[in-house]
Amino acid sequence: MNLPDSAPVLERQLLLQLGDRLKRLRKAQGLGTVEMARRADMSRTTLAAVEAGDPGPSIGTYLRVMSVLGVSGELALLAGDTLQPAPAGSAAARSRRGRPVVQLLVSADESRHRVQDLQSLALHEEAVRLVRTDEALLRRARDTLARWLSAGQSRSTSLWREWDDILAHGKWRKVLGRTRRAQELRQASPLVTVLPDDVRQGILDQVSALRKGIVLGDTGEQAP
């Protein structure tokens, strides 16, 4: 499948997928969070961010966790010189053996709830990116929220009041996490109302593609 130049949902799912698998691997090795954080020389808060697939930690932080779990070799290979083309005229360059096929299947969890939350998370990450650079969009979100609050009591009133504080002080991390509260806030969000229609549709299309699964990497086909 051809991907757009910018695929925020794909990028987000890659991190979520990596974080989930690192957490499962830690548990399979019988490591608790305290011991794992000690071995990786990081706080439990940072470890939790890695296992949540948070984009905040650096790639080096992810690599430290992977190293402790014994699975850092694959990324080290990609970051090194091993995959550079063989020198012209060398035996390796003349070899007719097929190139190694490197593929990665990225897909959203089949659970409807998980897919919807991935979609909501991607919409909000894009909305936050836009309002950080455009004060007019932030004002629009706050105006929308004010209209909702002035309409009277609702089951979402407490969430909207929390949103008022989030928008006023830029507390974006409260709504970009994988906690239950973050999910509840996203469900009552005025922020996504500022997204342009084409941006929103692009994210929805990416989520739809992830439901089917996307293969990244070499197809193994040789050039003619």
Coordinates of N, CA and C in Angstrom, one line a residue:
M1 N 0.8 -1.2 0.0 CA 0.0 0.0 0.0 C 0.9 1.2 0.0
N2 N 0.5 2.3 -0.8 CA 1.3 3.5 -0.8 C 0.8 4.4 0.3
L3 N 1.8 4.9 1.1 CA 1.4 5.8 2.2 C 1.6 7.2 1.9
P4 N 0.9 8.1 2.5 CA 1.1 9.5 2.3 C 2.4 10.0 2.9
D5 N 2.9 11.2 2.4 CA 4.2 11.6 2.9 C 4.2 11.7 4.4
S6 N 3.1 12.1 5.0 CA 3.0 12.2 6.5 C 1.9 11.2 6.9
A7 N 2.3 10.3 7.8 CA 1.4 9.2 8.3 C 1.4 9.2 9.8
P8 N 0.8 10.2 10.5 CA 0.9 10.2 11.9 C 0.3 9.0 12.6
V9 N -0.7 8.5 12.0 CA -1.4 7.3 12.7 C -0.4 6.1 12.6
L10 N 0.2 5.9 11.5 CA 1.1 4.8 11.3 C 2.3 5.0 12.3
E11 N 2.9 6.2 12.4 CA 4.0 6.4 13.3 C 3.6 6.2 14.7
R12 N 2.4 6.6 15.1 CA 1.9 6.4 16.4 C 1.7 4.9 16.7
Q13 N 1.1 4.2 15.8 CA 0.8 2.8 16.0 C 2.1 2.0 16.1
L14 N 3.2 2.4 15.4 CA 4.5 1.8 15.5 C 5.0 1.8 16.9
L15 N 4.9 3.0 17.5 CA 5.4 3.2 18.9 C 4.5 2.4 19.9
L16 N 3.2 2.5 19.7 CA 2.3 1.8 20.6 C 2.5 0.3 20.5
Q17 N 2.8 -0.2 19.3 CA 3.0 -1.6 19.0 C 4.4 -2.0 19.7
L18 N 5.4 -1.2 19.6 CA 6.7 -1.4 20.2 C 6.6 -1.4 21.7
G19 N 5.9 -0.4 22.2 CA 5.7 -0.3 23.7 C 5.0 -1.5 24.3
D20 N 3.9 -1.9 23.6 CA 3.2 -3.1 24.1 C 4.1 -4.4 24.1
R21 N 4.8 -4.5 23.1 CA 5.7 -5.7 23.0 C 6.8 -5.7 23.9
L22 N 7.4 -4.6 24.2 CA 8.4 -4.5 25.2 C 7.9 -4.8 26.6
K23 N 6.7 -4.3 26.9 CA 6.1 -4.6 28.2 C 5.8 -6.1 28.3
R24 N 5.3 -6.7 27.3 CA 5.0 -8.2 27.3 C 6.3 -9.0 27.5
L25 N 7.4 -8.5 26.8 CA 8.6 -9.2 26.9 C 9.2 -9.1 28.3
R26 N 9.1 -7.9 28.9 CA 9.6 -7.7 30.3 C 8.9 -8.7 31.2
K27 N 7.6 -8.7 31.1 CA 6.8 -9.6 32.0 C 7.2 -11.1 31.7
A28 N 7.4 -11.4 30.5 CA 7.8 -12.8 30.1 C 9.1 -13.2 30.8
Q29 N 10.0 -12.2 30.9 CA 11.3 -12.5 31.5 C 11.2 -12.4 33.1
G30 N 10.1 -12.1 33.6 CA 9.9 -12.1 35.1 C 10.5 -10.8 35.7
L31 N 10.6 -9.7 35.0 CA 11.1 -8.5 35.5 C 10.0 -7.6 35.9
G32 N 10.1 -7.1 37.2 CA 9.1 -6.0 37.6 C 9.6 -4.7 37.1
T33 N 8.8 -3.7 37.3 CA 9.1 -2.3 36.8 C 10.3 -1.7 37.6
V34 N 10.4 -2.0 38.9 CA 11.5 -1.4 39.7 C 12.8 -2.0 39.2
E35 N 12.9 -3.3 39.0 CA 14.2 -3.9 38.6 C 14.5 -3.5 37.1
M36 N 13.4 -3.5 36.3 CA 13.7 -3.1 34.9 C 14.2 -1.7 34.8
A37 N 13.6 -0.8 35.5 CA 14.0 0.6 35.5 C 15.5 0.8 36.0
R38 N 15.8 0.0 37.1 CA 17.2 0.0 37.6 C 18.2 -0.5 36.6
R39 N 17.9 -1.6 35.9 CA 18.8 -2.1 34.9 C 19.0 -1.2 33.7
A40 N 17.9 -0.5 33.3 CA 17.9 0.4 32.2 C 18.4 1.8 32.6
D41 N 18.7 2.0 33.9 CA 19.1 3.3 34.4 C 18.2 4.4 34.0
M42 N 16.9 4.2 34.4 CA 15.9 5.3 34.2 C 14.9 5.2 35.3
S43 N 14.0 6.2 35.4 CA 13.0 6.2 36.4 C 11.8 5.3 35.9
R44 N 11.0 4.9 36.9 CA 9.8 4.1 36.5 C 8.9 4.9 35.7
T45 N 8.8 6.2 35.8 CA 8.0 7.0 35.0 C 8.4 7.0 33.6
T46 N 9.7 7.0 33.3 CA 10.2 7.0 32.0 C 10.0 5.6 31.4
L47 N 10.2 4.5 32.2 CA 9.9 3.2 31.7 C 8.4 3.1 31.3
A48 N 7.5 3.6 32.2 CA 6.1 3.5 31.9 C 5.8 4.3 30.5
A49 N 6.5 5.4 30.3 CA 6.3 6.1 29.0 C 6.7 5.2 27.8
V50 N 7.8 4.5 28.0 CA 8.3 3.7 26.9 C 7.3 2.6 26.6
E51 N 6.9 1.9 27.7 CA 5.9 0.8 27.5 C 4.5 1.2 27.1
A52 N 4.3 2.6 27.2 CA 3.0 3.1 26.7 C 3.2 3.6 25.2
G53 N 4.4 3.4 24.7 CA 4.6 3.9 23.3 C 4.5 5.4 23.2
D54 N 5.0 6.1 24.2 CA 4.9 7.5 24.3 C 6.0 8.1 23.3
P55 N 5.7 9.1 22.5 CA 6.8 9.6 21.6 C 7.8 10.5 22.3
G56 N 7.5 10.8 23.6 CA 8.4 11.7 24.3 C 9.8 11.2 24.6
P57 N 10.0 9.9 25.0 CA 11.3 9.4 25.2 C 12.1 9.3 23.9
S58 N 13.4 9.5 24.0 CA 14.3 9.5 22.8 C 14.5 8.1 22.4
I59 N 15.0 7.9 21.1 CA 15.2 6.6 20.6 C 16.3 5.9 21.5
G60 N 17.2 6.7 22.0 CA 18.2 6.1 22.9 C 17.6 5.5 24.2
T61 N 16.5 6.1 24.7 CA 15.8 5.5 25.8 C 15.2 4.2 25.5
Y62 N 14.5 4.2 24.3 CA 13.9 2.9 23.9 C 15.0 1.8 23.7
L63 N 16.1 2.2 23.2 CA 17.2 1.3 22.9 C 17.7 0.7 24.3
R64 N 17.8 1.5 25.3 CA 18.3 1.0 26.6 C 17.3 0.0 27.1
V65 N 16.0 0.2 27.0 CA 15.1 -0.9 27.4 C 15.3 -2.1 26.6
M66 N 15.4 -2.0 25.2 CA 15.6 -3.1 24.4 C 16.8 -3.8 24.7
S67 N 17.9 -3.1 25.0 CA 19.2 -3.7 25.3 C 19.1 -4.6 26.6
V68 N 18.4 -4.1 27.6 CA 18.2 -4.9 28.8 C 17.4 -6.2 28.5
L69 N 16.4 -6.1 27.6 CA 15.6 -7.2 27.2 C 16.3 -8.1 26.2
G70 N 17.4 -7.7 25.7 CA 18.2 -8.5 24.7 C 17.6 -8.5 23.3
V71 N 17.0 -7.4 22.9 CA 16.4 -7.3 21.6 C 16.8 -6.0 20.8
S72 N 18.0 -5.5 21.2 CA 18.5 -4.2 20.6 C 19.2 -4.5 19.3
G73 N 19.6 -5.7 19.0 CA 20.4 -6.0 17.9 C 19.9 -5.6 16.6
E74 N 18.5 -5.8 16.4 CA 17.9 -5.4 15.1 C 18.1 -3.9 14.8
L75 N 17.8 -3.1 15.8 CA 18.0 -1.6 15.5 C 19.4 -1.3 15.4
A76 N 20.3 -1.9 16.1 CA 21.7 -1.6 16.0 C 22.2 -1.9 14.6
L77 N 21.7 -3.0 14.0 CA 22.0 -3.4 12.6 C 21.6 -2.3 11.6
L78 N 20.4 -1.8 11.8 CA 19.8 -0.8 10.9 C 20.6 0.5 11.0
A79 N 21.1 0.8 12.2 CA 21.8 2.1 12.4 C 23.2 2.0 12.1
G80 N 23.8 0.8 11.8 CA 25.2 0.7 11.5 C 25.5 0.7 10.0
D81 N 26.7 0.2 9.7 CA 27.1 0.2 8.3 C 26.8 -1.1 7.5
T82 N 26.3 -2.1 8.2 CA 26.1 -3.4 7.6 C 25.3 -3.4 6.4
L83 N 24.2 -2.5 6.4 CA 23.3 -2.5 5.3 C 23.7 -1.6 4.1
Q84 N 24.9 -1.0 4.1 CA 25.3 -0.2 3.0 C 25.6 -1.1 1.8
P85 N 25.4 -0.6 0.6 CA 25.7 -1.4 -0.6 C 27.2 -1.9 -0.6
A86 N 27.3 -3.1 -1.1 CA 28.7 -3.7 -1.2 C 29.5 -2.9 -2.2
P87 N 30.8 -2.8 -2.0 CA 31.7 -2.0 -2.9 C 31.6 -2.6 -4.3
A88 N 31.6 -1.7 -5.3 CA 31.5 -2.1 -6.7 C 32.7 -3.1 -7.0
G89 N 32.4 -4.2 -7.8 CA 33.4 -5.1 -8.2 C 33.7 -6.2 -7.1
S90 N 33.2 -6.0 -5.9 CA 33.4 -7.0 -4.9 C 32.6 -8.3 -5.1
A91 N 33.0 -9.4 -4.5 CA 32.2 -10.6 -4.6 C 30.8 -10.4 -4.1
A92 N 30.6 -9.7 -3.1 CA 29.3 -9.4 -2.6 C 28.4 -8.7 -3.6
A93 N 29.0 -7.7 -4.3 CA 28.3 -7.0 -5.3 C 27.9 -7.9 -6.5
R94 N 28.8 -8.9 -6.8 CA 28.5 -9.7 -8.0 C 27.6 -10.9 -7.7
S95 N 27.3 -11.1 -6.4 CA 26.5 -12.2 -6.0 C 25.1 -12.1 -6.6
R96 N 24.6 -13.2 -7.0 CA 23.2 -13.2 -7.6 C 22.2 -13.7 -6.5
R97 N 22.6 -14.0 -5.3 CA 21.7 -14.4 -4.3 C 20.7 -13.3 -4.0
G98 N 19.5 -13.6 -3.7 CA 18.5 -12.6 -3.5 C 18.8 -11.8 -2.2
R99 N 18.4 -10.6 -2.2 CA 18.6 -9.7 -1.1 C 17.8 -10.2 0.1
P100 N 18.2 -10.0 1.3 CA 17.4 -10.3 2.4 C 16.1 -9.5 2.4
V101 N 15.0 -10.1 2.8 CA 13.7 -9.4 2.8 C 13.5 -8.9 4.2
V102 N 13.3 -7.6 4.4 CA 13.1 -7.1 5.7 C 11.7 -6.4 5.7
Q103 N 10.8 -7.0 6.4 CA 9.4 -6.4 6.4 C 8.9 -6.3 7.8
L104 N 7.9 -5.4 7.9 CA 7.3 -5.1 9.2 C 5.8 -4.9 9.0
L105 N 5.0 -5.7 9.7 CA 3.6 -5.6 9.6 C 3.1 -4.7 10.7
V106 N 2.4 -3.7 10.3 CA 1.9 -2.7 11.3 C 0.3 -2.8 11.2
S107 N -0.3 -3.1 12.3 CA -1.8 -3.2 12.2 C -2.4 -2.7 13.5
A108 N -3.6 -2.2 13.5 CA -4.3 -1.8 14.7 C -4.9 -3.0 15.4
D109 N -5.0 -3.0 16.7 CA -5.6 -4.0 17.4 C -7.0 -4.3 16.9
E110 N -7.4 -5.5 16.8 CA -8.7 -5.8 16.2 C -9.8 -5.4 17.1
S111 N -9.6 -5.2 18.4 CA -10.6 -4.7 19.3 C -11.1 -3.3 18.8
R112 N -12.4 -3.2 18.7 CA -13.0 -1.9 18.2 C -12.6 -0.8 19.1
H113 N -12.6 -1.0 20.4 CA -12.2 0.0 21.4 C -10.8 0.5 21.2
R114 N -9.9 -0.4 21.0 CA -8.5 0.0 20.8 C -8.3 0.8 19.5
V115 N -9.0 0.4 18.4 CA -8.9 1.1 17.2 C -9.5 2.5 17.3
Q116 N -10.6 2.6 18.0 CA -11.2 4.0 18.2 C -10.3 4.8 19.1
D117 N -9.6 4.3 20.0 CA -8.8 5.1 20.9 C -7.5 5.5 20.1
L118 N -7.0 4.6 19.3 CA -5.9 5.0 18.4 C -6.3 6.2 17.5
Q119 N -7.5 6.1 16.9 CA -8.0 7.2 16.1 C -8.1 8.5 16.9
S120 N -8.7 8.4 18.0 CA -8.8 9.6 18.9 C -7.5 10.2 19.3
L121 N -6.5 9.3 19.6 CA -5.2 9.8 20.0 C -4.5 10.5 18.9
A122 N -4.6 9.9 17.7 CA -4.0 10.6 16.5 C -4.6 11.9 16.2
L123 N -6.0 12.0 16.3 CA -6.7 13.2 16.0 C -6.2 14.3 17.0
H124 N -6.1 13.9 18.2 CA -5.7 14.9 19.2 C -4.3 15.3 19.1
E125 N -3.4 14.4 18.8 CA -2.0 14.8 18.6 C -1.8 15.8 17.5
E126 N -2.6 15.6 16.4 CA -2.5 16.5 15.3 C -3.2 17.9 15.7
A127 N -4.3 17.8 16.4 CA -4.9 19.1 16.9 C -4.0 19.9 17.8
V128 N -3.3 19.2 18.7 CA -2.4 19.9 19.6 C -1.2 20.5 18.8
R129 N -0.7 19.8 17.8 CA 0.3 20.3 17.0 C -0.1 21.6 16.3
L130 N -1.4 21.6 15.8 CA -1.9 22.8 15.1 C -2.1 24.0 16.1
V131 N -2.7 23.7 17.2 CA -3.0 24.9 18.1 C -1.8 25.4 18.7
R132 N -0.7 24.6 18.8 CA 0.6 25.2 19.3 C 1.2 26.2 18.4
T133 N 0.8 26.2 17.1 CA 1.4 27.1 16.2 C 0.4 28.1 15.7
D134 N -0.9 28.0 16.1 CA -1.9 28.9 15.6 C -2.8 29.3 16.7
E135 N -2.6 30.5 17.3 CA -3.4 30.9 18.4 C -4.9 31.0 18.0
A136 N -5.2 31.3 16.8 CA -6.6 31.5 16.3 C -7.4 30.1 16.5
L137 N -6.7 29.0 16.2 CA -7.3 27.7 16.4 C -7.6 27.4 17.9
L138 N -6.6 27.8 18.7 CA -6.8 27.6 20.2 C -8.0 28.4 20.7
R139 N -8.2 29.7 20.2 CA -9.3 30.5 20.6 C -10.6 29.8 20.1
R140 N -10.6 29.2 18.9 CA -11.8 28.6 18.4 C -12.2 27.4 19.3
A141 N -11.2 26.6 19.8 CA -11.5 25.5 20.7 C -12.0 26.0 22.0
R142 N -11.5 27.1 22.5 CA -12.0 27.7 23.8 C -13.4 28.3 23.6
D143 N -13.7 28.9 22.5 CA -15.0 29.4 22.2 C -16.0 28.3 22.2
T144 N -15.7 27.2 21.5 CA -16.6 26.0 21.4 C -16.8 25.5 22.8
L145 N -15.8 25.3 23.6 CA -15.9 24.8 25.0 C -16.8 25.8 25.8
A146 N -16.7 27.1 25.7 CA -17.5 28.0 26.4 C -19.0 27.9 26.1
R147 N -19.3 27.6 24.8 CA -20.7 27.4 24.4 C -21.2 26.1 25.0
W148 N -20.4 25.1 25.0 CA -20.9 23.8 25.7 C -21.2 24.0 27.1
L149 N -20.3 24.7 27.8 CA -20.5 24.9 29.3 C -21.7 25.8 29.6
S150 N -21.9 26.8 28.7 CA -23.0 27.7 28.9 C -24.4 27.1 28.6
A151 N -24.4 25.9 28.0 CA -25.6 25.3 27.7 C -26.3 24.6 28.9
G152 N -25.6 24.5 30.0 CA -26.1 23.9 31.2 C -25.4 22.6 31.5
Q153 N -25.9 22.0 32.6 CA -25.3 20.8 33.1 C -25.4 19.6 32.1
S154 N -24.4 18.8 32.1 CA -24.3 17.7 31.2 C -23.5 16.6 31.9
R155 N -23.6 15.4 31.5 CA -22.7 14.3 32.0 C -21.3 14.6 31.8
S156 N -21.0 15.5 30.8 CA -19.6 15.8 30.5 C -19.1 17.1 31.1
T157 N -19.9 17.7 31.9 CA -19.6 19.0 32.5 C -18.2 19.0 33.2
S158 N -18.0 18.0 34.1 CA -16.8 17.9 34.8 C -15.6 17.8 33.9
L159 N -15.7 17.0 32.8 CA -14.7 16.9 31.9 C -14.4 18.2 31.1
W160 N -15.5 18.9 30.8 CA -15.3 20.2 30.1 C -14.6 21.2 31.0
R161 N -14.9 21.2 32.3 CA -14.2 22.1 33.2 C -12.7 21.8 33.2
E162 N -12.4 20.5 33.2 CA -11.0 20.1 33.1 C -10.4 20.6 31.8
W163 N -11.1 20.5 30.8 CA -10.7 20.9 29.5 C -10.4 22.4 29.5
D164 N -11.2 23.2 30.2 CA -11.0 24.6 30.3 C -9.6 24.9 30.9
D165 N -9.2 24.2 31.9 CA -7.8 24.3 32.5 C -6.8 23.9 31.5
I166 N -7.0 22.8 30.8 CA -6.0 22.2 29.8 C -5.8 23.2 28.7
L167 N -6.8 23.8 28.2 CA -6.7 24.8 27.1 C -6.0 26.1 27.5
A168 N -6.4 26.5 28.8 CA -5.8 27.7 29.3 C -4.3 27.6 29.6
H169 N -3.9 26.4 30.0 CA -2.5 26.3 30.4 C -1.6 25.4 29.5
G170 N -2.2 24.9 28.5 CA -1.5 24.0 27.6 C -1.0 22.7 28.2
K171 N -1.9 22.1 29.0 CA -1.6 20.8 29.7 C -1.9 19.6 28.8
W172 N -1.2 19.6 27.7 CA -1.5 18.6 26.6 C -1.3 17.2 27.0
R173 N -0.3 16.9 27.9 CA 0.0 15.6 28.3 C -1.1 14.9 29.0
K174 N -2.0 15.7 29.6 CA -3.2 15.1 30.2 C -4.1 14.4 29.3
V175 N -4.1 14.8 28.0 CA -5.0 14.2 27.0 C -4.3 13.3 26.0
L176 N -3.0 13.3 26.0 CA -2.3 12.5 25.0 C -1.7 11.2 25.6
G177 N -2.2 10.8 26.7 CA -1.7 9.6 27.3 C -2.6 8.4 27.1
R178 N -2.3 7.3 27.7 CA -3.1 6.1 27.5 C -3.9 5.7 28.8
T179 N -4.0 6.7 29.7 CA -4.7 6.4 30.9 C -6.2 6.5 30.7
R180 N -6.9 6.0 31.6 CA -8.4 6.0 31.5 C -8.9 7.4 31.5
R181 N -8.3 8.3 32.3 CA -8.8 9.7 32.4 C -8.5 10.4 31.0
A182 N -7.3 10.1 30.4 CA -7.0 10.7 29.1 C -8.0 10.3 28.1
Q183 N -8.4 9.0 28.1 CA -9.4 8.5 27.2 C -10.8 9.2 27.4
E184 N -11.2 9.4 28.6 CA -12.4 10.1 28.9 C -12.4 11.5 28.5
L185 N -11.3 12.2 28.7 CA -11.1 13.6 28.2 C -11.2 13.7 26.7
R186 N -10.6 12.7 26.0 CA -10.7 12.8 24.6 C -12.1 12.6 24.0
Q187 N -12.9 11.8 24.8 CA -14.3 11.6 24.4 C -15.1 12.8 24.5
A188 N -14.7 13.8 25.4 CA -15.5 15.0 25.6 C -14.7 16.2 25.1
S189 N -14.0 16.0 24.0 CA -13.0 17.0 23.6 C -13.6 18.1 22.7
P190 N -13.2 19.4 22.9 CA -13.5 20.5 22.0 C -12.4 20.7 21.0
L191 N -11.3 20.0 21.3 CA -10.0 20.3 20.5 C -10.1 19.8 19.1
V192 N -10.7 18.7 18.9 CA -10.7 18.1 17.5 C -11.6 18.9 16.6
T193 N -12.5 19.8 17.1 CA -13.4 20.6 16.3 C -12.6 21.6 15.4
V194 N -11.3 21.8 15.7 CA -10.6 22.8 15.0 C -9.8 22.2 13.8
L195 N -9.9 20.8 13.7 CA -9.1 20.2 12.6 C -9.8 20.4 11.3
P196 N -9.0 20.8 10.3 CA -9.5 20.9 8.9 C -10.1 19.6 8.4
D197 N -11.1 19.6 7.6 CA -11.8 18.4 7.1 C -10.8 17.5 6.4
D198 N -9.8 18.0 5.6 CA -8.9 17.1 4.9 C -7.9 16.4 5.9
V199 N -7.5 17.1 6.9 CA -6.6 16.5 7.9 C -7.4 15.4 8.7
R200 N -8.6 15.7 9.1 CA -9.4 14.7 9.8 C -9.6 13.5 8.9
Q201 N -10.0 13.7 7.6 CA -10.2 12.6 6.7 C -9.0 11.8 6.5
G202 N -7.8 12.5 6.4 CA -6.6 11.8 6.2 C -6.2 10.8 7.3
I203 N -6.5 11.2 8.5 CA -6.3 10.4 9.7 C -7.2 9.2 9.7
L204 N -8.5 9.5 9.4 CA -9.5 8.4 9.3 C -9.1 7.3 8.3
D205 N -8.6 7.8 7.1 CA -8.1 6.9 6.1 C -7.0 6.0 6.6
Q206 N -6.0 6.6 7.3 CA -4.9 5.9 7.8 C -5.3 4.8 8.8
V207 N -6.3 5.2 9.6 CA -6.8 4.2 10.6 C -7.5 3.0 9.9
S208 N -8.2 3.4 8.8 CA -8.9 2.3 8.0 C -7.8 1.4 7.4
A209 N -6.7 1.9 6.9 CA -5.7 1.1 6.3 C -5.0 0.2 7.4
L210 N -4.9 0.8 8.6 CA -4.2 0.0 9.7 C -5.1 -1.2 10.1
R211 N -6.4 -1.0 9.9 CA -7.3 -2.2 10.3 C -7.0 -3.4 9.4
K212 N -6.5 -3.1 8.2 CA -6.2 -4.2 7.3 C -4.8 -4.7 7.4
G213 N -3.9 -3.8 8.0 CA -2.5 -4.1 8.1 C -1.7 -3.5 7.0
I214 N -0.5 -2.9 7.3 CA 0.3 -2.3 6.3 C 1.7 -3.0 6.4
V215 N 2.3 -3.4 5.3 CA 3.6 -4.0 5.3 C 4.6 -2.9 4.9
L216 N 5.6 -2.7 5.8 CA 6.6 -1.7 5.5 C 7.9 -2.5 5.2
G217 N 8.7 -1.9 4.2 CA 10.0 -2.5 4.0 C 10.1 -3.1 2.6
D218 N 11.1 -3.9 2.4 CA 11.5 -4.5 1.1 C 10.5 -5.6 0.8
T219 N 10.0 -5.6 -0.5 CA 9.1 -6.7 -0.9 C 9.8 -7.9 -1.4
G220 N 11.2 -7.8 -1.5 CA 12.0 -8.9 -1.9 C 12.1 -9.0 -3.4
E221 N 11.4 -8.1 -4.2 CA 11.4 -8.2 -5.6 C 12.7 -7.6 -6.1
Q222 N 13.3 -8.2 -7.1 CA 14.5 -7.7 -7.7 C 14.2 -6.7 -8.8
A223 N 15.0 -5.7 -8.9 CA 14.9 -4.7 -10.0 C 15.2 -5.4 -11.3
P224 N 14.5 -5.0 -12.4 CA 14.8 -5.6 -13.7 C 16.2 -5.3 -14.2

